[in-house]
Amino acid sequence: MLSYRTVLILGVTIAVAALGTTAWILGSRLTQEKTAAGENIVSVPADMRGPFDLFDHTGRRTTEADFKGEKVLLYFGYTFCPDICPTSLQDMSAALDALGPEGEKLRPLFITVDPDRDTQAHLADYVALFHERMVGLTGPKERTDAVARDFRVYHSIRTDIDPVDYPVDHSSYTYLMDEDWNLMLVFRHGTPPDAMAAAIKERL
């Protein structure tokens, strides 16, 4: 039996490898865009908009229509992620803070790719760690898988490593959606918050 520490280390290693794999998958369709964030941004096909029917961290049934009229910063991950997810959510929150009052025009949104463990109650505790306005979404696995697939999110639950404390291989991108739930920008993992904020500000 692998120790929990070993599982965490393996999770980070596998997730980093997954980033490279997904960059190749997305790279077949995405091209670089020259903006304030430079090479940290990729432009995307217009059909990547992923409608969904899930539940938020308060238990309320939620669809993309609930965010009509406000821009959204969207991230896919899981709460047991040891490194990549919390780093990305911290960067997202820092970008919103860097925008000052204009940051109120955006809603941070986190959709789990591990709904079996990421229950409503668990998500409520998790999103509160990052931003007071962040919404966490979960639901039946077929629904979370469907919206992840629509956004070309690679993810694989690795119960072969540990059936209980398993890591999840997944890609790591942050998506900017407009007021009508159309995809505007995709930020690569590791985009500095100030660069992310500058690129968003150009579109507010």
PDB file of C-alpha atoms in Angstrom:
ATOM      1  CA  MET A   1       0.000   0.000   0.000  1.00  0.00           C
ATOM      2  CA  LEU A   2       1.403   3.376  -0.981  1.00  0.00           C
ATOM      3  CA  SER A   3       1.666   6.023   1.729  1.00  0.00           C
ATOM      4  CA  TYR A   4      -0.501   9.143   1.430  1.00  0.00           C
ATOM      5  CA  ARG A   5       2.640  11.253   0.930  1.00  0.00           C
ATOM      6  CA  THR A   6       3.714   9.000  -1.933  1.00  0.00           C
ATOM      7  CA  VAL A   7       0.263   9.311  -3.493  1.00  0.00           C
ATOM      8  CA  LEU A   8       0.461  13.092  -3.312  1.00  0.00           C
ATOM      9  CA  ILE A   9       3.891  13.146  -4.947  1.00  0.00           C
ATOM     10  CA  LEU A  10       2.687  10.790  -7.659  1.00  0.00           C
ATOM     11  CA  GLY A  11      -0.380  12.954  -8.133  1.00  0.00           C
ATOM     12  CA  VAL A  12       1.695  16.063  -8.754  1.00  0.00           C
ATOM     13  CA  THR A  13       4.033  14.227 -11.126  1.00  0.00           C
ATOM     14  CA  ILE A  14       1.181  12.683 -13.096  1.00  0.00           C
ATOM     15  CA  ALA A  15      -0.772  15.930 -13.228  1.00  0.00           C
ATOM     16  CA  VAL A  16       2.238  17.821 -14.572  1.00  0.00           C
ATOM     17  CA  ALA A  17       2.662  15.159 -17.241  1.00  0.00           C
ATOM     18  CA  ALA A  18      -1.023  15.494 -18.049  1.00  0.00           C
ATOM     19  CA  LEU A  19      -0.557  19.209 -18.645  1.00  0.00           C
ATOM     20  CA  GLY A  20       1.904  18.459 -21.387  1.00  0.00           C
ATOM     21  CA  THR A  21      -0.391  15.861 -22.922  1.00  0.00           C
ATOM     22  CA  THR A  22      -3.350  18.215 -22.922  1.00  0.00           C
ATOM     23  CA  ALA A  23      -1.316  21.075 -24.302  1.00  0.00           C
ATOM     24  CA  TRP A  24      -0.589  18.824 -27.281  1.00  0.00           C
ATOM     25  CA  ILE A  25      -4.269  17.861 -27.631  1.00  0.00           C
ATOM     26  CA  LEU A  26      -5.448  21.466 -27.436  1.00  0.00           C
ATOM     27  CA  GLY A  27      -2.543  22.663 -29.536  1.00  0.00           C
ATOM     28  CA  SER A  28      -3.956  20.908 -32.555  1.00  0.00           C
ATOM     29  CA  ARG A  29      -6.819  23.426 -32.503  1.00  0.00           C
ATOM     30  CA  LEU A  30      -5.568  26.453 -30.575  1.00  0.00           C
ATOM     31  CA  THR A  31      -3.267  29.232 -31.684  1.00  0.00           C
ATOM     32  CA  GLN A  32      -1.274  31.830 -29.795  1.00  0.00           C
ATOM     33  CA  GLU A  33      -2.838  35.220 -29.231  1.00  0.00           C
ATOM     34  CA  LYS A  34      -0.772  38.356 -28.675  1.00  0.00           C
ATOM     35  CA  THR A  35      -2.311  40.165 -25.723  1.00  0.00           C
ATOM     36  CA  ALA A  36      -1.239  41.641 -22.421  1.00  0.00           C
ATOM     37  CA  ALA A  37      -0.577  38.104 -21.158  1.00  0.00           C
ATOM     38  CA  GLY A  38       1.485  37.136 -24.222  1.00  0.00           C
ATOM     39  CA  GLU A  39       2.154  33.443 -24.638  1.00  0.00           C
ATOM     40  CA  ASN A  40       0.078  32.602 -21.542  1.00  0.00           C
ATOM     41  CA  ILE A  41      -3.105  32.966 -23.600  1.00  0.00           C
ATOM     42  CA  VAL A  42      -4.432  30.708 -26.337  1.00  0.00           C
ATOM     43  CA  SER A  43      -7.320  31.528 -28.653  1.00  0.00           C
ATOM     44  CA  VAL A  44     -10.060  28.938 -28.991  1.00  0.00           C
ATOM     45  CA  PRO A  45     -12.822  27.645 -31.279  1.00  0.00           C
ATOM     46  CA  ALA A  46     -16.163  29.347 -30.718  1.00  0.00           C
ATOM     47  CA  ASP A  47     -17.956  26.047 -30.037  1.00  0.00           C
ATOM     48  CA  MET A  48     -16.196  25.506 -26.687  1.00  0.00           C
ATOM     49  CA  ARG A  49     -18.930  26.720 -24.341  1.00  0.00           C
ATOM     50  CA  GLY A  50     -20.021  23.634 -22.384  1.00  0.00           C
ATOM     51  CA  PRO A  51     -23.634  23.978 -21.187  1.00  0.00           C
ATOM     52  CA  PHE A  52     -24.188  22.189 -17.882  1.00  0.00           C
ATOM     53  CA  ASP A  53     -26.794  21.188 -15.291  1.00  0.00           C
ATOM     54  CA  LEU A  54     -25.101  20.738 -11.916  1.00  0.00           C
ATOM     55  CA  PHE A  55     -25.430  21.690  -8.228  1.00  0.00           C
ATOM     56  CA  ASP A  56     -23.522  24.451  -6.502  1.00  0.00           C
ATOM     57  CA  HIS A  57     -21.828  24.230  -3.100  1.00  0.00           C
ATOM     58  CA  THR A  58     -25.053  25.321  -1.372  1.00  0.00           C
ATOM     59  CA  GLY A  59     -27.064  22.531  -3.018  1.00  0.00           C
ATOM     60  CA  ARG A  60     -28.826  24.770  -5.527  1.00  0.00           C
ATOM     61  CA  ARG A  61     -29.381  23.398  -9.031  1.00  0.00           C
ATOM     62  CA  THR A  62     -27.254  25.542 -11.336  1.00  0.00           C
ATOM     63  CA  THR A  63     -26.829  25.914 -15.093  1.00  0.00           C
ATOM     64  CA  GLU A  64     -24.767  28.255 -17.246  1.00  0.00           C
ATOM     65  CA  ALA A  65     -27.883  30.434 -17.589  1.00  0.00           C
ATOM     66  CA  ASP A  66     -27.496  31.440 -13.930  1.00  0.00           C
ATOM     67  CA  PHE A  67     -24.361  33.376 -14.869  1.00  0.00           C
ATOM     68  CA  LYS A  68     -25.913  35.291 -17.745  1.00  0.00           C
ATOM     69  CA  GLY A  69     -24.998  38.962 -17.492  1.00  0.00           C
ATOM     70  CA  GLU A  70     -21.646  38.467 -15.764  1.00  0.00           C
ATOM     71  CA  LYS A  71     -18.252  37.314 -16.933  1.00  0.00           C
ATOM     72  CA  VAL A  72     -16.927  34.106 -15.395  1.00  0.00           C
ATOM     73  CA  LEU A  73     -13.436  32.783 -14.660  1.00  0.00           C
ATOM     74  CA  LEU A  74     -13.771  29.008 -14.817  1.00  0.00           C
ATOM     75  CA  TYR A  75     -11.415  26.280 -13.603  1.00  0.00           C
ATOM     76  CA  PHE A  76     -11.741  22.472 -13.604  1.00  0.00           C
ATOM     77  CA  GLY A  77     -10.028  20.456 -10.876  1.00  0.00           C
ATOM     78  CA  TYR A  78     -10.600  18.525  -7.666  1.00  0.00           C
ATOM     79  CA  THR A  79     -10.370  19.411  -3.998  1.00  0.00           C
ATOM     80  CA  PHE A  80      -7.921  16.647  -3.057  1.00  0.00           C
ATOM     81  CA  CYS A  81      -5.397  17.983  -5.598  1.00  0.00           C
ATOM     82  CA  PRO A  82      -2.162  18.584  -3.670  1.00  0.00           C
ATOM     83  CA  ASP A  83      -0.642  21.401  -5.698  1.00  0.00           C
ATOM     84  CA  ILE A  84      -1.848  22.377  -9.171  1.00  0.00           C
ATOM     85  CA  CYS A  85      -5.503  23.135  -8.328  1.00  0.00           C
ATOM     86  CA  PRO A  86      -4.883  25.257  -5.224  1.00  0.00           C
ATOM     87  CA  THR A  87      -2.148  27.168  -7.026  1.00  0.00           C
ATOM     88  CA  SER A  88      -4.435  27.883  -9.982  1.00  0.00           C
ATOM     89  CA  LEU A  89      -7.322  28.962  -7.759  1.00  0.00           C
ATOM     90  CA  GLN A  90      -5.021  31.218  -5.752  1.00  0.00           C
ATOM     91  CA  ASP A  91      -3.807  32.806  -8.997  1.00  0.00           C
ATOM     92  CA  MET A  92      -7.405  33.267 -10.166  1.00  0.00           C
ATOM     93  CA  SER A  93      -8.344  34.943  -6.885  1.00  0.00           C
ATOM     94  CA  ALA A  94      -5.248  37.159  -6.973  1.00  0.00           C
ATOM     95  CA  ALA A  95      -6.135  38.257 -10.520  1.00  0.00           C
ATOM     96  CA  LEU A  96      -9.628  39.229  -9.372  1.00  0.00           C
ATOM     97  CA  ASP A  97      -8.196  41.171  -6.448  1.00  0.00           C
ATOM     98  CA  ALA A  98      -5.706  42.904  -8.773  1.00  0.00           C
ATOM     99  CA  LEU A  99      -8.638  44.208 -10.822  1.00  0.00           C
ATOM    100  CA  GLY A 100      -9.958  46.083  -7.804  1.00  0.00           C
ATOM    101  CA  PRO A 101     -13.629  47.140  -8.067  1.00  0.00           C
ATOM    102  CA  GLU A 102     -13.728  45.883 -11.661  1.00  0.00           C
ATOM    103  CA  GLY A 103     -13.141  42.385 -10.328  1.00  0.00           C
ATOM    104  CA  GLU A 104     -16.717  42.460  -9.055  1.00  0.00           C
ATOM    105  CA  LYS A 105     -17.800  42.082 -12.683  1.00  0.00           C
ATOM    106  CA  LEU A 106     -16.444  38.527 -12.739  1.00  0.00           C
ATOM    107  CA  ARG A 107     -17.566  35.356 -11.001  1.00  0.00           C
ATOM    108  CA  PRO A 108     -14.922  32.736 -10.087  1.00  0.00           C
ATOM    109  CA  LEU A 109     -16.245  29.241 -10.795  1.00  0.00           C
ATOM    110  CA  PHE A 110     -14.780  25.842  -9.903  1.00  0.00           C
ATOM    111  CA  ILE A 111     -16.135  22.633 -11.488  1.00  0.00           C
ATOM    112  CA  THR A 112     -14.962  19.356 -10.011  1.00  0.00           C
ATOM    113  CA  VAL A 113     -13.749  16.448 -12.115  1.00  0.00           C
ATOM    114  CA  ASP A 114     -13.992  14.174  -9.041  1.00  0.00           C
ATOM    115  CA  PRO A 115     -17.652  14.420  -7.993  1.00  0.00           C
ATOM    116  CA  ASP A 116     -17.652  11.164  -6.010  1.00  0.00           C
ATOM    117  CA  ARG A 117     -15.409  12.750  -3.369  1.00  0.00           C
ATOM    118  CA  ASP A 118     -16.238  16.413  -4.001  1.00  0.00           C
ATOM    119  CA  THR A 119     -19.647  16.549  -2.365  1.00  0.00           C
ATOM    120  CA  GLN A 120     -21.601  19.749  -1.836  1.00  0.00           C
ATOM    121  CA  ALA A 121     -20.422  20.097   1.766  1.00  0.00           C
ATOM    122  CA  HIS A 122     -16.808  19.419   0.870  1.00  0.00           C
ATOM    123  CA  LEU A 123     -16.908  21.960  -1.961  1.00  0.00           C
ATOM    124  CA  ALA A 124     -18.422  24.581   0.355  1.00  0.00           C
ATOM    125  CA  ASP A 125     -15.435  24.335   2.701  1.00  0.00           C
ATOM    126  CA  TYR A 126     -12.969  24.276  -0.196  1.00  0.00           C
ATOM    127  CA  VAL A 127     -14.078  27.268  -2.275  1.00  0.00           C
ATOM    128  CA  ALA A 128     -14.284  29.409   0.867  1.00  0.00           C
ATOM    129  CA  LEU A 129     -10.500  29.048   1.178  1.00  0.00           C
ATOM    130  CA  PHE A 130      -9.901  30.977  -2.046  1.00  0.00           C
ATOM    131  CA  HIS A 131     -12.470  33.686  -2.715  1.00  0.00           C
ATOM    132  CA  GLU A 132     -15.685  34.796  -1.019  1.00  0.00           C
ATOM    133  CA  ARG A 133     -17.496  34.943  -4.374  1.00  0.00           C
ATOM    134  CA  MET A 134     -16.275  31.605  -5.740  1.00  0.00           C
ATOM    135  CA  VAL A 135     -18.925  29.066  -6.694  1.00  0.00           C
ATOM    136  CA  GLY A 136     -18.169  25.341  -6.578  1.00  0.00           C
ATOM    137  CA  LEU A 137     -20.102  22.940  -8.817  1.00  0.00           C
ATOM    138  CA  THR A 138     -20.583  19.188  -8.574  1.00  0.00           C
ATOM    139  CA  GLY A 139     -23.165  16.626  -9.649  1.00  0.00           C
ATOM    140  CA  PRO A 140     -23.541  13.176 -11.195  1.00  0.00           C
ATOM    141  CA  LYS A 141     -20.290  12.062 -12.794  1.00  0.00           C
ATOM    142  CA  GLU A 142     -21.823  11.768 -16.259  1.00  0.00           C
ATOM    143  CA  ARG A 143     -22.726  15.470 -16.073  1.00  0.00           C
ATOM    144  CA  THR A 144     -19.382  16.722 -14.789  1.00  0.00           C
ATOM    145  CA  ASP A 145     -17.671  14.534 -17.394  1.00  0.00           C
ATOM    146  CA  ALA A 146     -19.855  16.030 -20.123  1.00  0.00           C
ATOM    147  CA  VAL A 147     -19.019  19.659 -19.368  1.00  0.00           C
ATOM    148  CA  ALA A 148     -15.323  18.804 -18.944  1.00  0.00           C
ATOM    149  CA  ARG A 149     -15.385  17.091 -22.322  1.00  0.00           C
ATOM    150  CA  ASP A 150     -17.011  20.141 -23.929  1.00  0.00           C
ATOM    151  CA  PHE A 151     -14.110  22.272 -22.687  1.00  0.00           C
ATOM    152  CA  ARG A 152     -11.528  19.703 -23.860  1.00  0.00           C
ATOM    153  CA  VAL A 153     -10.506  19.049 -20.246  1.00  0.00           C
ATOM    154  CA  TYR A 154      -8.378  15.929 -19.929  1.00  0.00           C
ATOM    155  CA  HIS A 155      -8.959  14.026 -16.668  1.00  0.00           C
ATOM    156  CA  SER A 156      -8.459  10.478 -15.480  1.00  0.00           C
ATOM    157  CA  ILE A 157      -9.233   9.097 -12.020  1.00  0.00           C
ATOM    158  CA  ARG A 158      -6.301   6.876 -10.992  1.00  0.00           C
ATOM    159  CA  THR A 159      -7.804   4.276  -8.700  1.00  0.00           C
ATOM    160  CA  ASP A 160      -5.089   1.961 -10.014  1.00  0.00           C
ATOM    161  CA  ILE A 161      -2.644   3.917  -7.820  1.00  0.00           C
ATOM    162  CA  ASP A 162      -4.876   3.942  -4.741  1.00  0.00           C
ATOM    163  CA  PRO A 163      -8.583   2.989  -4.672  1.00  0.00           C
ATOM    164  CA  VAL A 164      -9.340   5.480  -1.876  1.00  0.00           C
ATOM    165  CA  ASP A 165      -6.763   8.291  -1.797  1.00  0.00           C
ATOM    166  CA  TYR A 166      -6.398   8.315  -5.561  1.00  0.00           C
ATOM    167  CA  PRO A 167      -4.908  11.189  -7.560  1.00  0.00           C
ATOM    168  CA  VAL A 168      -6.633  12.535 -10.668  1.00  0.00           C
ATOM    169  CA  ASP A 169      -4.657  13.306 -13.805  1.00  0.00           C
ATOM    170  CA  HIS A 170      -6.077  16.491 -15.293  1.00  0.00           C
ATOM    171  CA  SER A 171      -5.286  19.458 -17.485  1.00  0.00           C
ATOM    172  CA  SER A 172      -5.023  22.911 -15.928  1.00  0.00           C
ATOM    173  CA  TYR A 173      -6.439  25.885 -17.811  1.00  0.00           C
ATOM    174  CA  THR A 174      -8.474  28.895 -16.688  1.00  0.00           C
ATOM    175  CA  TYR A 175     -11.325  29.925 -18.998  1.00  0.00           C
ATOM    176  CA  LEU A 176     -12.778  33.430 -19.355  1.00  0.00           C
ATOM    177  CA  MET A 177     -16.455  33.373 -20.354  1.00  0.00           C
ATOM    178  CA  ASP A 178     -18.418  36.430 -21.464  1.00  0.00           C
ATOM    179  CA  GLU A 179     -21.866  37.545 -20.274  1.00  0.00           C
ATOM    180  CA  ASP A 180     -23.615  35.156 -22.689  1.00  0.00           C
ATOM    181  CA  TRP A 181     -21.457  32.145 -21.748  1.00  0.00           C
ATOM    182  CA  ASN A 182     -19.257  32.400 -24.824  1.00  0.00           C
ATOM    183  CA  LEU A 183     -15.608  31.519 -24.397  1.00  0.00           C
ATOM    184  CA  MET A 184     -13.302  34.536 -24.697  1.00  0.00           C
ATOM    185  CA  LEU A 185      -9.860  33.440 -23.519  1.00  0.00           C
ATOM    186  CA  VAL A 186      -8.003  30.437 -22.145  1.00  0.00           C
ATOM    187  CA  PHE A 187      -5.097  31.051 -19.763  1.00  0.00           C
ATOM    188  CA  ARG A 188      -2.341  28.491 -19.542  1.00  0.00           C
ATOM    189  CA  HIS A 189      -1.367  27.020 -16.161  1.00  0.00           C
ATOM    190  CA  GLY A 190       1.111  29.286 -14.400  1.00  0.00           C
ATOM    191  CA  THR A 191      -0.111  32.546 -15.933  1.00  0.00           C
ATOM    192  CA  PRO A 192       0.919  35.293 -13.450  1.00  0.00           C
ATOM    193  CA  PRO A 193      -2.105  36.909 -11.786  1.00  0.00           C
ATOM    194  CA  ASP A 194      -1.085  40.401 -12.944  1.00  0.00           C
ATOM    195  CA  ALA A 195      -0.877  39.207 -16.563  1.00  0.00           C
ATOM    196  CA  MET A 196      -4.234  37.494 -16.238  1.00  0.00           C
ATOM    197  CA  ALA A 197      -5.768  40.630 -14.738  1.00  0.00           C
ATOM    198  CA  ALA A 198      -4.342  42.831 -17.510  1.00  0.00           C
ATOM    199  CA  ALA A 199      -5.750  40.592 -20.241  1.00  0.00           C
ATOM    200  CA  ILE A 200      -9.162  40.472 -18.560  1.00  0.00           C
ATOM    201  CA  LYS A 201      -9.200  44.244 -18.087  1.00  0.00           C
ATOM    202  CA  GLU A 202      -8.854  44.683 -21.854  1.00  0.00           C
ATOM    203  CA  ARG A 203     -12.185  42.892 -22.222  1.00  0.00           C
ATOM    204  CA  LEU A 204     -14.225  44.450 -19.416  1.00  0.00           C
TER     205      LEU A 204
END
